[in-house]
């Protein structure tokens, strides 16, 4: 695969930056960014640890509209794209691999917040639209002291624009785009800010976006039951719509009350998966029609689906008194998620190969529905200093109660009436007719924490900060499973309901040091601890395991908290009287009990195996410059070594699924680079400001799961279709890729119109490796969107 050299791409973008035009209202200094990463307002350059922030103006210039497009410019952050609403975030290489949908007990490694409310949910990071978002803060390194569980390797915070009292304002944006080899998309977004009085204001945001598709699905000929049927085009299209409504009520100068409602629905008709092998449609069969799938093509027998209905209400109250500020944040989140997968290949690999059923039976449609319902209530109280004294402090308490209900249902209509095998549902089986697998898992998770952090100016140049968080956690769940696949051959000892419980507590400390060499140069260092709560692996699907049952059964139980101790030193430099910044950080993360996701062989189950020791180490560099009023550029890069430092072995002493000392941690690449440049110039007799922005991103090679580093690279071929091969070869290492985005726009006081080209070189990037049943039922890759050309027009009033 050939890649556009990064330097050449930067040169191409920069070639036009010789224009003499200067927009007169631009200043040759960088925008000062104020953040609240330490629960108080301070400039980005004053925060004594590694942090990045994308402001609203920079997101508009670059065209970033969601978490994935924003993260392209942030060093050390990796987004594993599994489709809208399903992306997984890794920071500084701390990752145990892709969390799969049927692992509801696994917690997140990166905490995600909307303003002051936590919205993280392992796999399902909400893919909120960034329209009218003030900024996005990325806090790198463990943030367990102030942000708690889930902020193991970092925290991402979406900060919305608050309702303003000064004047009414609003905006409306309309856009459309076309995908190369795909379909069209469009969007309409708007906001309005309305002061009702000098003490009461409201702000509302609404949006709807339709995504074009670019994956074609070959589907079978129903008359002949063969795979060479019709092709449905652009099956991974869909839509996202939502609104936000906020009130800002300040009855006195000391008191502010801000309730907020956030709602968003994502409805996708398929997934961005490109199949390379499907047991029901491949070139190796002799008894069925041979099929070779092309790029941007998959084989399915039914429509796949992803629906995420996200609702959040929260209330933030701030009260200032005696140079202190009291804050209360109450939040309630309600989510309903449906993932419908075409499990016909997975099911057929069992019924056709293991059970020996006929083609008419093993090709029956097998939709697997995963549903997740979550109700999460959190409450945080904080009291902190509200002055500019040498001593700054904050103390607080946090409580959360999460009820998460996860269920699976695999209904293969017609199976029981047509099967010839002797496998039957057990007496009193809760599963219905033709329901080969059913599971129901209600969880309840409760957490209590107290925390505090104090900062003191020891001298005019030296500041020290010390903080800690104590947490206590309890989890209970009941695992219910039934159906032929669940209790295959176990009629005498079937157990429908298996209870489970776990608990943990601990302390997460942090020590920060800041030394100001002068007004432009700051040195910083920290030692901090983060944690990721443990949990309970679900029991293995024993009936499907065969010889793998003994190998993986020791890992189907409780797993401990994962912890990270981060050692970090860095510099923050302000250049040329505010015309630039140059920030660096060098870090080492010592990881214990890494929660590694393990595919349990033929069991069609997954377990968590704790890797005793692992580490990540690296460097992050971020440079932003505005040498003149009409030119701004930036560069970010990270190099990260992420390695396991111990093995995980099965009862026979054999390395388990790639969990080997010296293997790479999955998801995160060693090298990531990004460069961005914007050139401003006058248009139409200086009545408009033109701008041209280019963004180039490089992402290195990486893995999706630990098991992908299995050196064999082969699996036995299943017997469906009388294959001509005895083994399947696979290459799960994800290739490096480069992505180039270009944006040309023009704006005045009210209008902003932009023409953009995303993925301008039409790079085909592998985002994650997808597999079913130990690589043998299906293999493929999640891939990026081809070249997309679009236009967006915005009017501010």
Short mmCIF file of C-alpha atoms in Angstrom, two decimals, residues 339-646:
data_model
loop_
_atom_site.label_atom_id
_atom_site.label_comp_id
_atom_site.label_asym_id
_atom_site.label_seq_id
_atom_site.Cartn_x
_atom_site.Cartn_y
_atom_site.Cartn_z
CA UNK A 339 -27.47 -3.65 18.00
CA UNK A 340 -28.82 -6.08 15.42
CA UNK A 341 -26.12 -8.20 13.78
CA UNK A 342 -26.42 -10.71 11.02
CA UNK A 343 -25.22 -13.82 12.87
CA UNK A 344 -26.05 -16.22 10.02
CA UNK A 345 -22.38 -17.00 9.37
CA UNK A 346 -21.71 -17.52 13.08
CA UNK A 347 -24.83 -19.67 13.52
CA UNK A 348 -24.20 -21.60 10.32
CA UNK A 349 -20.68 -22.48 11.46
CA UNK A 350 -22.36 -24.31 14.36
CA UNK A 351 -25.51 -25.78 12.81
CA UNK A 352 -23.91 -26.66 9.50
CA UNK A 353 -20.49 -27.79 10.67
CA UNK A 354 -20.85 -28.97 14.29
CA UNK A 355 -24.49 -30.18 14.01
CA UNK A 356 -24.29 -31.42 10.42
CA UNK A 357 -27.53 -29.76 9.31
CA UNK A 358 -28.37 -29.33 5.63
CA UNK A 359 -27.84 -26.18 3.61
CA UNK A 360 -31.55 -25.36 3.89
CA UNK A 361 -31.15 -25.20 7.68
CA UNK A 362 -27.71 -23.63 8.18
CA UNK A 363 -28.55 -20.77 5.79
CA UNK A 364 -31.69 -19.72 7.69
CA UNK A 365 -31.59 -16.02 8.63
CA UNK A 366 -30.11 -15.57 12.11
CA UNK A 367 -30.55 -12.03 13.47
CA UNK A 368 -28.78 -11.54 16.80
CA UNK A 369 -30.31 -8.67 18.80
CA UNK A 370 -28.25 -7.11 21.57
CA UNK A 371 -30.15 -4.63 23.73
CA UNK A 372 -28.73 -2.40 26.43
CA UNK A 373 -30.91 -0.27 28.71
CA UNK A 374 -29.13 2.01 31.17
CA UNK A 375 -30.39 4.24 33.93
CA UNK A 376 -27.61 6.16 35.66
CA UNK A 377 -28.00 8.63 38.50
CA UNK A 378 -25.01 10.59 39.82
CA UNK A 379 -24.60 13.23 42.48
CA UNK A 380 -21.52 15.30 43.20
CA UNK A 381 -20.98 17.98 45.83
CA UNK A 382 -17.91 20.19 45.82
CA UNK A 383 -16.58 23.01 47.95
CA UNK A 384 -13.59 24.96 46.77
CA UNK A 385 -11.65 28.18 47.07
CA UNK A 386 -12.87 31.14 45.04
CA UNK A 387 -10.04 33.64 45.17
CA UNK A 388 -6.55 34.21 43.80
CA UNK A 389 -4.62 33.37 46.96
CA UNK A 390 -1.47 31.27 47.00
CA UNK A 391 -3.48 28.39 48.49
CA UNK A 392 -6.19 26.85 46.28
CA UNK A 393 -8.26 23.82 47.24
CA UNK A 394 -11.31 21.72 46.45
CA UNK A 395 -13.01 18.89 48.34
CA UNK A 396 -16.00 16.83 47.28
CA UNK A 397 -18.12 13.72 47.43
CA UNK A 398 -19.55 11.61 44.61
CA UNK A 399 -22.23 8.92 44.40
CA UNK A 400 -23.51 6.94 41.42
CA UNK A 401 -26.18 4.30 40.99
CA UNK A 402 -26.21 2.54 37.63
CA UNK A 403 -28.79 0.00 36.52
CA UNK A 404 -27.75 -1.66 33.27
CA UNK A 405 -29.92 -4.31 31.65
CA UNK A 406 -28.31 -6.29 28.85
CA UNK A 407 -30.00 -9.00 26.79
CA UNK A 408 -29.35 -11.11 23.69
CA UNK A 409 -31.76 -13.02 21.51
CA UNK A 410 -30.92 -15.24 18.53
CA UNK A 411 -34.13 -16.38 16.80
CA UNK A 412 -33.68 -18.58 13.71
CA UNK A 413 -37.20 -18.97 12.37
CA UNK A 414 -37.92 -22.43 10.95
CA UNK A 415 -34.99 -24.12 12.66
CA UNK A 416 -36.85 -26.49 14.97
CA UNK A 417 -39.35 -27.59 12.32
CA UNK A 418 -36.62 -28.42 9.78
CA UNK A 419 -33.61 -29.60 11.80
CA UNK A 420 -32.46 -33.22 11.69
CA UNK A 421 -30.00 -33.16 14.59
CA UNK A 422 -30.91 -34.46 18.06
CA UNK A 423 -30.16 -31.17 19.83
CA UNK A 424 -33.29 -29.75 21.47
CA UNK A 425 -34.26 -27.12 23.96
CA UNK A 426 -34.34 -28.36 27.53
CA UNK A 427 -37.58 -28.88 29.46
CA UNK A 428 -38.84 -25.59 30.96
CA UNK A 429 -36.30 -23.66 28.86
CA UNK A 430 -37.14 -19.92 29.06
CA UNK A 431 -36.12 -19.54 25.41
CA UNK A 432 -38.92 -19.56 22.88
CA UNK A 433 -39.31 -21.71 19.83
CA UNK A 434 -36.43 -21.31 17.35
CA UNK A 435 -34.58 -19.14 19.89
CA UNK A 436 -31.20 -20.81 19.76
CA UNK A 437 -29.71 -18.45 22.32
CA UNK A 438 -31.23 -16.12 24.89
CA UNK A 439 -29.58 -14.20 27.72
CA UNK A 440 -30.77 -11.64 30.22
CA UNK A 441 -28.34 -9.87 32.55
CA UNK A 442 -29.54 -7.12 34.89
CA UNK A 443 -26.69 -5.25 36.60
CA UNK A 444 -26.65 -2.83 39.51
CA UNK A 445 -23.49 -0.85 40.14
CA UNK A 446 -23.08 1.54 43.07
CA UNK A 447 -20.10 3.73 43.79
CA UNK A 448 -19.27 6.19 46.56
CA UNK A 449 -16.21 8.43 46.61
CA UNK A 450 -14.71 11.38 48.45
CA UNK A 451 -11.92 13.46 46.99
CA UNK A 452 -9.82 16.53 47.53
CA UNK A 453 -6.98 18.47 45.97
CA UNK A 454 -4.92 21.37 47.31
CA UNK A 455 -2.47 23.61 45.48
CA UNK A 456 0.05 25.99 47.10
CA UNK A 457 2.45 28.59 45.70
CA UNK A 458 5.59 27.71 47.66
CA UNK A 459 7.40 30.62 45.98
CA UNK A 460 6.60 33.01 43.15
CA UNK A 461 7.90 30.32 40.77
CA UNK A 462 7.12 26.98 42.45
CA UNK A 463 3.66 25.49 42.94
CA UNK A 464 2.84 22.09 44.45
CA UNK A 465 -0.48 20.23 44.24
CA UNK A 466 -1.53 17.19 46.23
CA UNK A 467 -4.80 15.31 45.82
CA UNK A 468 -6.44 11.96 46.49
CA UNK A 469 -9.70 10.11 45.94
CA UNK A 470 -11.13 7.24 48.00
CA UNK A 471 -13.73 5.05 46.34
CA UNK A 472 -15.95 2.14 47.28
CA UNK A 473 -17.70 0.08 44.63
CA UNK A 474 -20.26 -2.73 44.56
CA UNK A 475 -21.62 -4.68 41.61
CA UNK A 476 -24.36 -7.30 41.48
CA UNK A 477 -25.81 -9.14 38.54
CA UNK A 478 -27.82 -12.24 37.65
CA UNK A 479 -26.85 -14.07 34.47
CA UNK A 480 -29.68 -15.94 32.78
CA UNK A 481 -29.09 -17.90 29.59
CA UNK A 482 -31.09 -20.50 27.72
CA UNK A 483 -31.64 -22.00 24.30
CA UNK A 484 -29.99 -24.87 22.45
CA UNK A 485 -26.65 -23.05 22.12
CA UNK A 486 -26.55 -22.21 25.83
CA UNK A 487 -27.11 -25.70 27.26
CA UNK A 488 -26.00 -28.01 24.52
CA UNK A 489 -25.71 -31.52 25.93
CA UNK A 490 -26.30 -30.45 29.56
CA UNK A 491 -29.91 -31.51 30.16
CA UNK A 492 -29.17 -32.97 33.57
CA UNK A 493 -27.51 -29.90 35.11
CA UNK A 494 -29.06 -26.87 33.48
CA UNK A 495 -28.95 -23.72 35.57
CA UNK A 496 -30.94 -20.81 34.20
CA UNK A 497 -29.96 -18.12 36.71
CA UNK A 498 -26.39 -17.59 37.90
CA UNK A 499 -25.92 -14.78 40.44
CA UNK A 500 -22.68 -12.85 40.75
CA UNK A 501 -21.27 -10.05 42.86
CA UNK A 502 -18.02 -8.19 43.31
CA UNK A 503 -16.78 -5.20 45.26
CA UNK A 504 -13.67 -3.09 45.56
CA UNK A 505 -12.27 -0.01 47.23
CA UNK A 506 -9.07 1.96 47.00
CA UNK A 507 -7.28 5.30 46.99
CA UNK A 508 -6.19 7.22 43.90
CA UNK A 509 -3.59 9.94 44.70
CA UNK A 510 -1.92 12.64 42.61
CA UNK A 511 1.10 14.89 43.13
CA UNK A 512 1.83 17.79 40.76
CA UNK A 513 4.74 20.21 40.64
CA UNK A 514 5.01 23.35 38.54
CA UNK A 515 8.05 25.58 38.16
CA UNK A 516 7.93 28.84 36.19
CA UNK A 517 11.36 29.46 34.72
CA UNK A 518 10.05 32.84 33.53
CA UNK A 519 6.80 34.29 32.18
CA UNK A 520 7.10 32.21 28.99
CA UNK A 521 8.46 28.85 30.16
CA UNK A 522 6.89 26.44 32.64
CA UNK A 523 8.22 23.05 33.75
CA UNK A 524 5.84 20.52 35.23
CA UNK A 525 5.94 17.03 36.69
CA UNK A 526 3.42 14.67 38.19
CA UNK A 527 2.83 11.26 39.67
CA UNK A 528 -0.81 10.17 39.48
CA UNK A 529 -2.89 7.05 39.79
CA UNK A 530 -5.96 6.05 37.82
CA UNK A 531 -8.27 3.10 38.16
CA UNK A 532 -10.74 1.09 36.14
CA UNK A 533 -13.29 -0.88 38.09
CA UNK A 534 -13.26 -4.66 37.92
CA UNK A 535 -16.27 -6.86 37.31
CA UNK A 536 -17.52 -10.32 36.39
CA UNK A 537 -16.99 -12.18 33.13
CA UNK A 538 -20.08 -13.98 31.92
CA UNK A 539 -20.08 -17.81 32.00
CA UNK A 540 -18.79 -19.51 28.87
CA UNK A 541 -21.23 -20.74 26.24
CA UNK A 542 -20.17 -24.24 27.27
CA UNK A 543 -22.17 -26.16 24.69
CA UNK A 544 -20.16 -24.66 21.82
CA UNK A 545 -16.73 -24.80 23.43
CA UNK A 546 -15.64 -28.38 22.88
CA UNK A 547 -11.99 -28.74 23.85
CA UNK A 548 -11.74 -24.99 24.55
CA UNK A 549 -13.91 -25.25 27.67
CA UNK A 550 -11.13 -26.46 29.94
CA UNK A 551 -8.73 -23.88 28.52
CA UNK A 552 -10.86 -20.79 29.10
CA UNK A 553 -13.12 -21.71 32.02
CA UNK A 554 -10.63 -20.49 34.72
CA UNK A 555 -11.09 -16.95 33.37
CA UNK A 556 -14.91 -16.90 33.40
CA UNK A 557 -15.35 -15.21 36.77
CA UNK A 558 -14.47 -12.07 38.68
CA UNK A 559 -11.66 -9.79 37.57
CA UNK A 560 -9.91 -7.13 39.65
CA UNK A 561 -9.60 -3.37 39.28
CA UNK A 562 -7.10 -2.24 36.69
CA UNK A 563 -4.71 0.47 37.90
CA UNK A 564 -2.21 2.83 36.28
CA UNK A 565 0.51 4.85 37.97
CA UNK A 566 1.64 7.65 35.67
CA UNK A 567 5.05 9.36 35.88
CA UNK A 568 5.23 12.49 33.74
CA UNK A 569 7.45 15.49 33.08
CA UNK A 570 6.72 18.25 30.61
CA UNK A 571 7.23 21.80 29.44
CA UNK A 572 4.87 24.52 28.30
CA UNK A 573 6.39 27.38 26.38
CA UNK A 574 4.73 30.56 25.10
CA UNK A 575 6.51 31.87 22.01
CA UNK A 576 6.96 35.35 20.54
CA UNK A 577 4.70 37.27 22.92
CA UNK A 578 1.71 35.01 22.44
CA UNK A 579 2.16 34.17 18.77
CA UNK A 580 2.79 30.53 19.53
CA UNK A 581 2.91 27.72 22.06
CA UNK A 582 5.16 24.67 22.25
CA UNK A 583 4.19 21.97 24.74
CA UNK A 584 5.83 18.61 25.38
CA UNK A 585 5.30 15.74 27.78
CA UNK A 586 7.28 12.56 28.46
CA UNK A 587 5.47 9.83 30.37
CA UNK A 588 5.69 6.31 31.72
CA UNK A 589 2.60 4.36 32.77
CA UNK A 590 2.99 1.35 35.08
CA UNK A 591 -0.11 -0.83 34.62
CA UNK A 592 -1.34 -3.62 36.90
CA UNK A 593 -4.16 -6.10 36.21
CA UNK A 594 -4.70 -5.00 32.62
CA UNK A 595 -8.19 -6.22 31.71
CA UNK A 596 -7.48 -8.03 28.46
CA UNK A 597 -10.40 -9.00 26.23
CA UNK A 598 -10.01 -12.63 25.20
CA UNK A 599 -11.95 -14.50 22.50
CA UNK A 600 -12.67 -17.88 24.09
CA UNK A 601 -11.95 -19.97 21.00
CA UNK A 602 -14.91 -21.96 19.68
CA UNK A 603 -17.12 -20.98 22.62
CA UNK A 604 -18.39 -17.88 20.84
CA UNK A 605 -17.86 -16.19 24.20
CA UNK A 606 -15.42 -13.64 25.56
CA UNK A 607 -13.72 -13.43 28.93
CA UNK A 608 -11.48 -10.97 30.72
CA UNK A 609 -8.01 -12.20 31.60
CA UNK A 610 -5.94 -9.99 33.92
CA UNK A 611 -2.41 -9.32 32.68
CA UNK A 612 -0.36 -8.82 35.85
CA UNK A 613 1.99 -6.18 34.45
CA UNK A 614 2.17 -3.91 31.42
CA UNK A 615 3.45 -0.45 30.58
CA UNK A 616 3.24 2.40 28.14
CA UNK A 617 5.92 5.03 27.62
CA UNK A 618 6.24 7.86 25.18
CA UNK A 619 6.42 11.49 24.26
CA UNK A 620 3.82 14.03 23.08
CA UNK A 621 4.60 17.21 21.20
CA UNK A 622 2.22 20.03 20.29
CA UNK A 623 3.18 23.21 18.44
CA UNK A 624 0.80 26.00 17.47
CA UNK A 625 1.99 29.19 15.75
CA UNK A 626 0.46 32.35 14.33
CA UNK A 627 3.46 34.14 12.81
CA UNK A 628 1.28 36.68 11.03
CA UNK A 629 -2.30 37.85 11.06
CA UNK A 630 -3.17 35.75 8.03
CA UNK A 631 -1.44 32.48 8.78
CA UNK A 632 -1.76 29.91 11.57
CA UNK A 633 -0.36 26.41 11.68
CA UNK A 634 0.05 23.58 14.13
CA UNK A 635 1.70 20.23 14.57
CA UNK A 636 1.02 17.43 17.03
CA UNK A 637 2.70 14.09 17.37
CA UNK A 638 3.12 11.22 19.76
CA UNK A 639 5.35 8.20 19.97
CA UNK A 640 4.13 5.53 22.37
CA UNK A 641 5.51 2.14 23.32
CA UNK A 642 2.73 -0.05 24.72
CA UNK A 643 3.82 -3.50 25.88
CA UNK A 644 2.74 -6.42 28.03
CA UNK A 645 5.30 -7.27 30.72
CA UNK A 646 3.86 -10.65 31.72
#
